[in-house]
Amino acid sequence: MQAFYDHKPSTLEATGNGSYIYRWEIEELVPVVTDENINEEHSSQWKCQEVTVWGPVSSNKITEAVINELWESNDEQKLVNEYNAALLDVYDEETAAAKVAAYKSFLTARNAVKQQVDDDCAELGIN
């Protein structure tokens, strides 16, 4: 889920009820000052993606929560089925190439998410 903050949010935050909020893709949104809005207040906002993870927190739990947030459970299965069908020559050449590319794109994106979570967990001392 995308969230916005007036201050830079932490990567992991205990909520006090046994759950934690994990945040990634944290970026500062700096307002653009123009002649038309030069007299207005200009303060940065922060944008990020976030999920709730129930304790005890582990790298695997966070990874699962993030992946489930980004993709529905049947998305990967659909891509795998289409990939396999492409390998078995069910599709014409152009469609098969597109199905293979879609699955590779998914795997690349999922790997990037896993790497981000692993890096954050290493920094936070979470196994």
PDB file of C-alpha atoms in Angstrom:
ATOM      1  CA  MET A   1       0.000   0.000   0.000  1.00  0.00           C
ATOM      2  CA  GLN A   2       1.318   3.421  -0.873  1.00  0.00           C
ATOM      3  CA  ALA A   3       1.622   5.861   2.018  1.00  0.00           C
ATOM      4  CA  PHE A   4       2.643   9.494   2.449  1.00  0.00           C
ATOM      5  CA  TYR A   5       4.304  11.132   5.459  1.00  0.00           C
ATOM      6  CA  ASP A   6       5.338  14.630   6.496  1.00  0.00           C
ATOM      7  CA  HIS A   7       8.604  13.223   7.892  1.00  0.00           C
ATOM      8  CA  LYS A   8      10.954  10.476   6.727  1.00  0.00           C
ATOM      9  CA  PRO A   9       9.433   7.215   7.960  1.00  0.00           C
ATOM     10  CA  SER A  10      11.513   4.407   9.412  1.00  0.00           C
ATOM     11  CA  THR A  11      11.954   1.159   7.512  1.00  0.00           C
ATOM     12  CA  LEU A  12      10.453  -0.876  10.356  1.00  0.00           C
ATOM     13  CA  GLU A  13       8.143   0.440  13.057  1.00  0.00           C
ATOM     14  CA  ALA A  14       6.567  -1.424  15.973  1.00  0.00           C
ATOM     15  CA  THR A  15       2.922  -0.408  16.293  1.00  0.00           C
ATOM     16  CA  GLY A  16       2.510  -1.546  19.887  1.00  0.00           C
ATOM     17  CA  ASN A  17      -0.073  -4.255  19.243  1.00  0.00           C
ATOM     18  CA  GLY A  18       2.296  -7.029  18.164  1.00  0.00           C
ATOM     19  CA  SER A  19       2.472  -5.903  14.555  1.00  0.00           C
ATOM     20  CA  TYR A  20       5.130  -3.984  12.664  1.00  0.00           C
ATOM     21  CA  ILE A  21       4.980  -1.739   9.640  1.00  0.00           C
ATOM     22  CA  TYR A  22       7.658  -2.480   7.050  1.00  0.00           C
ATOM     23  CA  ARG A  23       8.343   0.275   4.522  1.00  0.00           C
ATOM     24  CA  TRP A  24      10.320   0.234   1.298  1.00  0.00           C
ATOM     25  CA  GLU A  25      10.839   2.491  -1.716  1.00  0.00           C
ATOM     26  CA  ILE A  26      11.017   5.437   0.680  1.00  0.00           C
ATOM     27  CA  GLU A  27      11.528   8.613  -1.308  1.00  0.00           C
ATOM     28  CA  GLU A  28      11.371  12.311  -0.604  1.00  0.00           C
ATOM     29  CA  LEU A  29       8.961  14.390  -2.654  1.00  0.00           C
ATOM     30  CA  VAL A  30      10.393  17.883  -2.888  1.00  0.00           C
ATOM     31  CA  PRO A  31       7.850  20.505  -3.906  1.00  0.00           C
ATOM     32  CA  VAL A  32       8.504  22.488  -7.041  1.00  0.00           C
ATOM     33  CA  VAL A  33       8.705  26.211  -6.398  1.00  0.00           C
ATOM     34  CA  THR A  34       7.327  28.351  -9.203  1.00  0.00           C
ATOM     35  CA  ASP A  35       6.569  32.022  -9.607  1.00  0.00           C
ATOM     36  CA  GLU A  36       2.902  31.223  -8.944  1.00  0.00           C
ATOM     37  CA  ASN A  37       3.462  29.459  -5.603  1.00  0.00           C
ATOM     38  CA  ILE A  38       6.610  31.162  -4.352  1.00  0.00           C
ATOM     39  CA  ASN A  39       4.793  32.717  -1.366  1.00  0.00           C
ATOM     40  CA  GLU A  40       3.275  29.414  -0.208  1.00  0.00           C
ATOM     41  CA  GLU A  41       4.818  27.070   2.323  1.00  0.00           C
ATOM     42  CA  HIS A  42       6.988  24.409   0.708  1.00  0.00           C
ATOM     43  CA  SER A  43       7.756  21.377   2.816  1.00  0.00           C
ATOM     44  CA  SER A  44       8.819  17.977   1.602  1.00  0.00           C
ATOM     45  CA  GLN A  45       6.674  14.898   1.861  1.00  0.00           C
ATOM     46  CA  TRP A  46       7.796  11.298   1.930  1.00  0.00           C
ATOM     47  CA  LYS A  47       6.256   8.549  -0.172  1.00  0.00           C
ATOM     48  CA  CYS A  48       6.720   4.831   0.391  1.00  0.00           C
ATOM     49  CA  GLN A  49       5.174   1.403   0.089  1.00  0.00           C
ATOM     50  CA  GLU A  50       4.241  -0.330   3.340  1.00  0.00           C
ATOM     51  CA  VAL A  51       2.823  -3.564   4.712  1.00  0.00           C
ATOM     52  CA  THR A  52       1.877  -4.817   8.152  1.00  0.00           C
ATOM     53  CA  VAL A  53       3.776  -7.828   9.481  1.00  0.00           C
ATOM     54  CA  TRP A  54       2.872  -9.625  12.699  1.00  0.00           C
ATOM     55  CA  GLY A  55       5.665 -10.513  15.124  1.00  0.00           C
ATOM     56  CA  PRO A  56       7.958 -12.165  15.602  1.00  0.00           C
ATOM     57  CA  VAL A  57       9.410 -10.431  12.565  1.00  0.00           C
ATOM     58  CA  SER A  58      11.660 -12.361  10.196  1.00  0.00           C
ATOM     59  CA  SER A  59      13.044 -11.761   6.736  1.00  0.00           C
ATOM     60  CA  ASN A  60      10.794 -14.513   5.391  1.00  0.00           C
ATOM     61  CA  LYS A  61       7.650 -12.992   6.935  1.00  0.00           C
ATOM     62  CA  ILE A  62       8.446  -9.562   5.553  1.00  0.00           C
ATOM     63  CA  THR A  63       9.248 -10.976   2.102  1.00  0.00           C
ATOM     64  CA  GLU A  64       5.980 -12.916   2.063  1.00  0.00           C
ATOM     65  CA  ALA A  65       3.971  -9.848   3.112  1.00  0.00           C
ATOM     66  CA  VAL A  66       5.580  -7.636   0.466  1.00  0.00           C
ATOM     67  CA  ILE A  67       5.146 -10.196  -2.318  1.00  0.00           C
ATOM     68  CA  ASN A  68       1.508 -10.734  -1.332  1.00  0.00           C
ATOM     69  CA  GLU A  69       0.979  -6.963  -1.381  1.00  0.00           C
ATOM     70  CA  LEU A  70       2.445  -6.586  -4.859  1.00  0.00           C
ATOM     71  CA  TRP A  71       1.011  -9.657  -6.582  1.00  0.00           C
ATOM     72  CA  GLU A  72      -2.130 -11.708  -6.080  1.00  0.00           C
ATOM     73  CA  SER A  73      -1.549 -15.367  -5.270  1.00  0.00           C
ATOM     74  CA  ASN A  74      -2.648 -16.609  -8.672  1.00  0.00           C
ATOM     75  CA  ASP A  75      -0.570 -14.096 -10.688  1.00  0.00           C
ATOM     76  CA  GLU A  76       2.583 -16.192 -10.560  1.00  0.00           C
ATOM     77  CA  GLN A  77       0.735 -19.410 -11.356  1.00  0.00           C
ATOM     78  CA  LYS A  78      -0.831 -17.783 -14.425  1.00  0.00           C
ATOM     79  CA  LEU A  79       2.576 -16.570 -15.612  1.00  0.00           C
ATOM     80  CA  VAL A  80       4.139 -20.006 -15.028  1.00  0.00           C
ATOM     81  CA  ASN A  81       1.348 -21.719 -16.971  1.00  0.00           C
ATOM     82  CA  GLU A  82       1.714 -19.285 -19.856  1.00  0.00           C
ATOM     83  CA  TYR A  83       5.507 -19.680 -19.778  1.00  0.00           C
ATOM     84  CA  ASN A  84       5.213 -23.466 -19.908  1.00  0.00           C
ATOM     85  CA  ALA A  85       2.672 -23.258 -22.713  1.00  0.00           C
ATOM     86  CA  ALA A  86       5.080 -21.023 -24.635  1.00  0.00           C
ATOM     87  CA  LEU A  87       7.875 -23.586 -24.184  1.00  0.00           C
ATOM     88  CA  LEU A  88       5.556 -26.331 -25.453  1.00  0.00           C
ATOM     89  CA  ASP A  89       4.764 -24.348 -28.634  1.00  0.00           C
ATOM     90  CA  VAL A  90       1.114 -23.767 -27.730  1.00  0.00           C
ATOM     91  CA  TYR A  91       1.377 -20.133 -28.886  1.00  0.00           C
ATOM     92  CA  ASP A  92       2.629 -18.593 -32.100  1.00  0.00           C
ATOM     93  CA  GLU A  93       6.214 -17.352 -31.970  1.00  0.00           C
ATOM     94  CA  GLU A  94       5.375 -13.716 -31.181  1.00  0.00           C
ATOM     95  CA  THR A  95       2.893 -14.570 -28.412  1.00  0.00           C
ATOM     96  CA  ALA A  96       5.292 -17.168 -26.960  1.00  0.00           C
ATOM     97  CA  ALA A  97       8.093 -14.598 -26.812  1.00  0.00           C
ATOM     98  CA  ALA A  98       5.778 -12.172 -25.012  1.00  0.00           C
ATOM     99  CA  LYS A  99       4.729 -14.838 -22.465  1.00  0.00           C
ATOM    100  CA  VAL A 100       8.363 -15.766 -21.763  1.00  0.00           C
ATOM    101  CA  ALA A 101       9.305 -12.096 -21.424  1.00  0.00           C
ATOM    102  CA  ALA A 102       6.388 -11.470 -19.032  1.00  0.00           C
ATOM    103  CA  TYR A 103       7.491 -14.309 -16.750  1.00  0.00           C
ATOM    104  CA  LYS A 104      11.134 -13.176 -16.824  1.00  0.00           C
ATOM    105  CA  SER A 105       9.998  -9.652 -15.972  1.00  0.00           C
ATOM    106  CA  PHE A 106       8.005 -10.982 -13.019  1.00  0.00           C
ATOM    107  CA  LEU A 107      10.976 -13.020 -11.771  1.00  0.00           C
ATOM    108  CA  THR A 108      13.263 -10.008 -12.077  1.00  0.00           C
ATOM    109  CA  ALA A 109      10.853  -7.761 -10.167  1.00  0.00           C
ATOM    110  CA  ARG A 110      10.295 -10.375  -7.453  1.00  0.00           C
ATOM    111  CA  ASN A 111      14.035 -10.905  -7.089  1.00  0.00           C
ATOM    112  CA  ALA A 112      14.565  -7.149  -6.691  1.00  0.00           C
ATOM    113  CA  VAL A 113      11.928  -7.079  -3.927  1.00  0.00           C
ATOM    114  CA  LYS A 114      13.534 -10.019  -2.148  1.00  0.00           C
ATOM    115  CA  GLN A 115      16.956  -8.378  -2.376  1.00  0.00           C
ATOM    116  CA  GLN A 116      15.585  -5.109  -0.976  1.00  0.00           C
ATOM    117  CA  VAL A 117      13.969  -6.921   1.957  1.00  0.00           C
ATOM    118  CA  ASP A 118      17.139  -8.939   2.588  1.00  0.00           C
ATOM    119  CA  ASP A 119      19.260  -5.772   2.544  1.00  0.00           C
ATOM    120  CA  ASP A 120      16.873  -3.957   4.895  1.00  0.00           C
ATOM    121  CA  CYS A 121      16.718  -6.937   7.254  1.00  0.00           C
ATOM    122  CA  ALA A 122      20.518  -7.207   7.325  1.00  0.00           C
ATOM    123  CA  GLU A 123      20.724  -3.518   8.192  1.00  0.00           C
ATOM    124  CA  LEU A 124      18.093  -3.945  10.919  1.00  0.00           C
ATOM    125  CA  GLY A 125      19.655  -7.145  12.317  1.00  0.00           C
ATOM    126  CA  ILE A 126      16.648  -9.314  11.416  1.00  0.00           C
ATOM    127  CA  ASN A 127      17.162 -12.931  10.371  1.00  0.00           C
TER     128      ASN A 127
END
